[in-house]
């Protein structure tokens, strides 16, 4: 089975990626505050190897407030307040998964370690400026990552929440993988479809049907 290094290593040598990486570095060097820290930009790939991917949860770009982003979609480090979107995700989990109780933190690394790829479409952002790095080249890179999951992994569940995530549906073979779609968990969008979607129990039912170990969503409660 190929690794992220195998499939994304050559991609990092492409001119567009080098330009993107150097642009972010130049902005840091010029004194701008960029999230997440340089060492955490690729955390999603570090914590969930390609061969281990069972579920993909697609986010947009990183949180843009101090200390929140650490390279995993929707996740924040321990000690940081739980963002509104994640509060809503936890609310849906509490309604969907028996035994799920509201966690005291927003760190989702325990999901990543079980095979949940927590991938943002854009991997960096300037402090206080959402979507500020959308045109830097990250989308080309993360689209490549999604395509590699589609090609090299079997029976993966893709959770596409909101319009931006659902634009990635064209990269996924519906005959080989499971796609679950609903509105984004942020703000009013959560009220228009996310609450009650039962995506977490549906994900586990599909994994079990494919003789895979289900995700212990309650791992974040401990």
mmCIF file of C-alpha atoms in Angstrom:
data_model
loop_
_atom_site.group_PDB
_atom_site.id
_atom_site.type_symbol
_atom_site.label_atom_id
_atom_site.label_comp_id
_atom_site.label_asym_id
_atom_site.label_seq_id
_atom_site.Cartn_x
_atom_site.Cartn_y
_atom_site.Cartn_z
ATOM 1 C CA UNK A 1 0.000 0.000 0.000
ATOM 2 C CA UNK A 2 1.319 3.425 -0.924
ATOM 3 C CA UNK A 3 2.010 6.042 1.736
ATOM 4 C CA UNK A 4 1.341 9.761 1.740
ATOM 5 C CA UNK A 5 5.040 10.189 1.093
ATOM 6 C CA UNK A 6 4.748 8.083 -2.055
ATOM 7 C CA UNK A 7 1.793 9.952 -3.531
ATOM 8 C CA UNK A 8 2.281 13.486 -2.222
ATOM 9 C CA UNK A 9 6.082 13.629 -2.218
ATOM 10 C CA UNK A 10 6.236 14.193 -5.982
ATOM 11 C CA UNK A 11 3.380 16.700 -5.708
ATOM 12 C CA UNK A 12 5.448 18.797 -3.309
ATOM 13 C CA UNK A 13 8.068 19.121 -6.043
ATOM 14 C CA UNK A 14 5.576 20.716 -8.425
ATOM 15 C CA UNK A 15 6.127 24.434 -9.132
ATOM 16 C CA UNK A 16 2.671 25.416 -7.862
ATOM 17 C CA UNK A 17 3.289 23.764 -4.476
ATOM 18 C CA UNK A 18 6.725 25.294 -4.037
ATOM 19 C CA UNK A 19 5.244 28.697 -4.889
ATOM 20 C CA UNK A 20 2.472 28.193 -2.332
ATOM 21 C CA UNK A 21 4.846 27.048 0.411
ATOM 22 C CA UNK A 22 7.289 29.876 -0.252
ATOM 23 C CA UNK A 23 4.499 32.449 -0.299
ATOM 24 C CA UNK A 24 3.307 31.368 3.145
ATOM 25 C CA UNK A 25 6.871 31.352 4.469
ATOM 26 C CA UNK A 26 7.519 34.822 3.066
ATOM 27 C CA UNK A 27 4.425 36.171 4.803
ATOM 28 C CA UNK A 28 5.545 34.684 8.120
ATOM 29 C CA UNK A 29 9.005 36.167 7.617
ATOM 30 C CA UNK A 30 7.410 39.550 6.897
ATOM 31 C CA UNK A 31 5.700 39.492 10.283
ATOM 32 C CA UNK A 32 2.223 38.282 9.406
ATOM 33 C CA UNK A 33 0.619 35.777 11.782
ATOM 34 C CA UNK A 34 -0.279 32.611 9.876
ATOM 35 C CA UNK A 35 -2.169 29.611 11.247
ATOM 36 C CA UNK A 36 -1.515 26.816 11.928
ATOM 37 C CA UNK A 37 2.157 26.856 12.984
ATOM 38 C CA UNK A 38 4.513 25.774 10.212
ATOM 39 C CA UNK A 39 5.177 22.400 11.853
ATOM 40 C CA UNK A 40 1.449 21.567 11.990
ATOM 41 C CA UNK A 41 0.353 22.445 8.454
ATOM 42 C CA UNK A 42 0.344 18.797 7.373
ATOM 43 C CA UNK A 43 -0.889 17.260 10.636
ATOM 44 C CA UNK A 44 -3.821 15.530 8.920
ATOM 45 C CA UNK A 45 -1.377 13.430 6.889
ATOM 46 C CA UNK A 46 0.951 12.828 9.834
ATOM 47 C CA UNK A 47 -1.788 11.461 12.092
ATOM 48 C CA UNK A 48 -3.722 9.419 9.504
ATOM 49 C CA UNK A 49 -1.590 7.447 7.061
ATOM 50 C CA UNK A 50 -3.089 6.798 3.629
ATOM 51 C CA UNK A 51 -3.381 3.058 4.264
ATOM 52 C CA UNK A 52 -5.370 3.724 7.448
ATOM 53 C CA UNK A 53 -8.014 6.073 6.024
ATOM 54 C CA UNK A 54 -11.568 4.897 6.720
ATOM 55 C CA UNK A 55 -13.393 8.233 6.888
ATOM 56 C CA UNK A 56 -12.723 11.667 5.414
ATOM 57 C CA UNK A 57 -14.189 14.789 7.042
ATOM 58 C CA UNK A 58 -13.578 17.775 4.780
ATOM 59 C CA UNK A 59 -13.287 21.278 6.166
ATOM 60 C CA UNK A 60 -12.660 24.570 4.359
ATOM 61 C CA UNK A 61 -9.723 26.526 5.773
ATOM 62 C CA UNK A 62 -8.157 26.568 9.247
ATOM 63 C CA UNK A 63 -9.565 28.472 12.206
ATOM 64 C CA UNK A 64 -8.220 32.027 12.063
ATOM 65 C CA UNK A 65 -8.168 32.935 15.767
ATOM 66 C CA UNK A 66 -5.128 32.634 18.016
ATOM 67 C CA UNK A 67 -4.244 29.114 19.111
ATOM 68 C CA UNK A 68 -7.166 27.330 17.434
ATOM 69 C CA UNK A 69 -5.747 25.782 14.249
ATOM 70 C CA UNK A 70 -3.465 22.748 14.491
ATOM 71 C CA UNK A 71 -3.779 21.156 11.079
ATOM 72 C CA UNK A 72 -6.944 19.084 11.537
ATOM 73 C CA UNK A 73 -10.354 20.119 10.215
ATOM 74 C CA UNK A 74 -12.792 21.223 12.934
ATOM 75 C CA UNK A 75 -10.291 20.318 15.688
ATOM 76 C CA UNK A 76 -8.554 22.594 18.197
ATOM 77 C CA UNK A 77 -5.736 21.833 20.660
ATOM 78 C CA UNK A 78 -6.414 21.021 24.295
ATOM 79 C CA UNK A 79 -6.924 24.131 26.379
ATOM 80 C CA UNK A 80 -8.622 26.105 23.612
ATOM 81 C CA UNK A 81 -12.340 26.907 23.671
ATOM 82 C CA UNK A 82 -14.550 24.695 21.510
ATOM 83 C CA UNK A 83 -15.547 26.583 18.326
ATOM 84 C CA UNK A 84 -19.261 26.867 17.422
ATOM 85 C CA UNK A 85 -19.085 24.410 14.496
ATOM 86 C CA UNK A 86 -17.559 21.752 16.721
ATOM 87 C CA UNK A 87 -20.135 22.447 19.433
ATOM 88 C CA UNK A 88 -22.778 21.604 16.830
ATOM 89 C CA UNK A 89 -20.898 18.495 15.735
ATOM 90 C CA UNK A 90 -20.816 17.345 19.344
ATOM 91 C CA UNK A 91 -24.539 18.061 19.693
ATOM 92 C CA UNK A 92 -25.307 15.869 16.697
ATOM 93 C CA UNK A 93 -23.058 13.139 18.073
ATOM 94 C CA UNK A 94 -24.870 13.247 21.411
ATOM 95 C CA UNK A 95 -28.173 12.734 19.565
ATOM 96 C CA UNK A 96 -26.779 10.045 17.269
ATOM 97 C CA UNK A 97 -24.271 7.918 19.188
ATOM 98 C CA UNK A 98 -25.245 6.115 22.420
ATOM 99 C CA UNK A 99 -22.962 7.038 25.296
ATOM 100 C CA UNK A 100 -21.624 10.210 23.692
ATOM 101 C CA UNK A 101 -21.363 12.994 26.250
ATOM 102 C CA UNK A 102 -20.328 16.583 25.582
ATOM 103 C CA UNK A 103 -16.501 16.659 25.766
ATOM 104 C CA UNK A 104 -14.643 19.343 27.693
ATOM 105 C CA UNK A 105 -12.176 19.900 24.834
ATOM 106 C CA UNK A 106 -12.124 20.119 21.047
ATOM 107 C CA UNK A 107 -9.084 17.987 20.218
ATOM 108 C CA UNK A 108 -10.053 15.365 17.632
ATOM 109 C CA UNK A 109 -6.691 13.599 17.380
ATOM 110 C CA UNK A 110 -8.216 10.390 18.777
ATOM 111 C CA UNK A 111 -10.447 10.235 15.692
ATOM 112 C CA UNK A 112 -7.489 10.848 13.381
ATOM 113 C CA UNK A 113 -5.602 7.989 15.031
ATOM 114 C CA UNK A 114 -8.503 5.653 14.191
ATOM 115 C CA UNK A 115 -8.481 6.468 10.485
ATOM 116 C CA UNK A 116 -10.531 9.666 10.234
ATOM 117 C CA UNK A 117 -8.715 12.009 7.840
ATOM 118 C CA UNK A 118 -9.511 15.507 9.110
ATOM 119 C CA UNK A 119 -8.588 17.461 5.996
ATOM 120 C CA UNK A 120 -9.111 21.123 5.210
ATOM 121 C CA UNK A 121 -9.224 22.148 1.550
ATOM 122 C CA UNK A 122 -6.915 25.080 2.352
ATOM 123 C CA UNK A 123 -4.106 24.395 4.812
ATOM 124 C CA UNK A 124 -3.178 27.903 6.039
ATOM 125 C CA UNK A 125 -4.866 31.205 6.847
ATOM 126 C CA UNK A 126 -3.844 34.674 7.999
ATOM 127 C CA UNK A 127 -4.923 35.657 11.504
ATOM 128 C CA UNK A 128 -8.371 37.239 11.500
ATOM 129 C CA UNK A 129 -8.839 36.826 7.746
ATOM 130 C CA UNK A 130 -10.920 33.766 6.808
ATOM 131 C CA UNK A 131 -10.389 32.454 3.278
ATOM 132 C CA UNK A 132 -7.288 34.635 2.888
ATOM 133 C CA UNK A 133 -5.196 31.796 1.409
ATOM 134 C CA UNK A 134 -7.847 30.238 -0.829
ATOM 135 C CA UNK A 135 -5.991 31.125 -4.020
ATOM 136 C CA UNK A 136 -2.490 30.125 -2.908
ATOM 137 C CA UNK A 137 -2.525 26.641 -4.432
ATOM 138 C CA UNK A 138 -3.558 24.533 -1.467
ATOM 139 C CA UNK A 139 -6.775 23.397 -3.138
ATOM 140 C CA UNK A 140 -4.826 21.739 -5.956
ATOM 141 C CA UNK A 141 -2.759 19.893 -3.362
ATOM 142 C CA UNK A 142 -5.654 18.731 -1.197
ATOM 143 C CA UNK A 143 -7.690 17.742 -4.265
ATOM 144 C CA UNK A 144 -4.733 15.514 -5.147
ATOM 145 C CA UNK A 145 -4.881 13.990 -1.648
ATOM 146 C CA UNK A 146 -8.608 13.285 -2.003
ATOM 147 C CA UNK A 147 -7.985 11.691 -5.404
ATOM 148 C CA UNK A 148 -5.310 9.463 -3.905
ATOM 149 C CA UNK A 149 -7.680 8.280 -1.169
ATOM 150 C CA UNK A 150 -10.248 7.593 -3.885
ATOM 151 C CA UNK A 151 -7.740 5.550 -5.890
ATOM 152 C CA UNK A 152 -5.784 3.662 -3.248
ATOM 153 C CA UNK A 153 -8.270 3.088 -0.405
ATOM 154 C CA UNK A 154 -11.355 0.898 -0.321
ATOM 155 C CA UNK A 155 -14.838 1.597 1.043
ATOM 156 C CA UNK A 156 -14.053 4.996 2.573
ATOM 157 C CA UNK A 157 -16.855 7.170 3.963
ATOM 158 C CA UNK A 158 -16.657 10.776 2.772
ATOM 159 C CA UNK A 159 -18.573 13.244 4.946
ATOM 160 C CA UNK A 160 -19.304 16.275 2.776
ATOM 161 C CA UNK A 161 -20.781 19.033 4.909
ATOM 162 C CA UNK A 162 -21.758 22.209 3.093
ATOM 163 C CA UNK A 163 -21.458 23.431 -0.492
ATOM 164 C CA UNK A 164 -17.664 23.761 -0.546
ATOM 165 C CA UNK A 165 -17.104 20.193 0.609
ATOM 166 C CA UNK A 166 -19.741 18.875 -1.770
ATOM 167 C CA UNK A 167 -17.840 20.378 -4.697
ATOM 168 C CA UNK A 168 -15.305 17.575 -4.107
ATOM 169 C CA UNK A 169 -17.862 14.881 -4.944
ATOM 170 C CA UNK A 170 -16.599 14.756 -8.531
ATOM 171 C CA UNK A 171 -13.246 13.432 -7.236
ATOM 172 C CA UNK A 172 -14.870 10.395 -5.606
ATOM 173 C CA UNK A 173 -15.968 7.121 -7.181
ATOM 174 C CA UNK A 174 -19.407 6.467 -5.731
ATOM 175 C CA UNK A 175 -19.195 2.795 -6.692
ATOM 176 C CA UNK A 176 -16.148 2.274 -4.479
ATOM 177 C CA UNK A 177 -16.902 4.605 -1.581
ATOM 178 C CA UNK A 178 -19.761 5.942 0.537
ATOM 179 C CA UNK A 179 -20.685 9.628 0.317
ATOM 180 C CA UNK A 180 -22.821 11.300 2.984
ATOM 181 C CA UNK A 181 -23.913 14.900 2.367
ATOM 182 C CA UNK A 182 -25.662 17.546 4.428
ATOM 183 C CA UNK A 183 -25.392 21.209 5.377
ATOM 184 C CA UNK A 184 -22.357 22.653 7.138
ATOM 185 C CA UNK A 185 -22.351 22.411 10.966
ATOM 186 C CA UNK A 186 -21.749 26.149 11.415
ATOM 187 C CA UNK A 187 -24.348 28.674 12.583
ATOM 188 C CA UNK A 188 -27.745 28.619 10.959
ATOM 189 C CA UNK A 189 -26.622 25.991 8.428
ATOM 190 C CA UNK A 190 -26.695 23.352 11.153
ATOM 191 C CA UNK A 191 -30.419 23.927 11.565
ATOM 192 C CA UNK A 192 -31.081 23.299 7.870
ATOM 193 C CA UNK A 193 -29.950 19.690 7.701
ATOM 194 C CA UNK A 194 -26.899 18.956 9.803
ATOM 195 C CA UNK A 195 -28.838 18.369 13.007
ATOM 196 C CA UNK A 196 -30.498 14.991 12.635
ATOM 197 C CA UNK A 197 -28.318 13.813 9.742
ATOM 198 C CA UNK A 198 -27.122 10.754 11.702
ATOM 199 C CA UNK A 199 -23.895 10.697 9.712
ATOM 200 C CA UNK A 200 -21.842 9.224 12.526
ATOM 201 C CA UNK A 201 -24.013 6.158 13.061
ATOM 202 C CA UNK A 202 -24.408 5.773 9.279
ATOM 203 C CA UNK A 203 -20.636 5.857 8.918
ATOM 204 C CA UNK A 204 -20.174 3.081 11.447
ATOM 205 C CA UNK A 205 -22.966 0.990 9.946
ATOM 206 C CA UNK A 206 -21.228 1.174 6.571
ATOM 207 C CA UNK A 207 -17.804 0.325 8.025
ATOM 208 C CA UNK A 208 -19.252 -2.682 9.834
ATOM 209 C CA UNK A 209 -20.943 -3.805 6.604
ATOM 210 C CA UNK A 210 -17.478 -3.793 5.004
ATOM 211 C CA UNK A 211 -15.970 -5.810 7.877
ATOM 212 C CA UNK A 212 -14.061 -2.799 9.173
ATOM 213 C CA UNK A 213 -13.740 -1.678 12.775
ATOM 214 C CA UNK A 214 -16.141 1.210 13.410
ATOM 215 C CA UNK A 215 -14.950 4.567 14.705
ATOM 216 C CA UNK A 216 -15.172 5.074 18.444
ATOM 217 C CA UNK A 217 -16.588 8.582 18.282
ATOM 218 C CA UNK A 218 -16.811 8.654 22.082
ATOM 219 C CA UNK A 219 -13.006 8.540 22.337
ATOM 220 C CA UNK A 220 -13.019 12.362 22.571
ATOM 221 C CA UNK A 221 -15.187 12.151 25.695
ATOM 222 C CA UNK A 222 -12.427 10.566 27.761
#
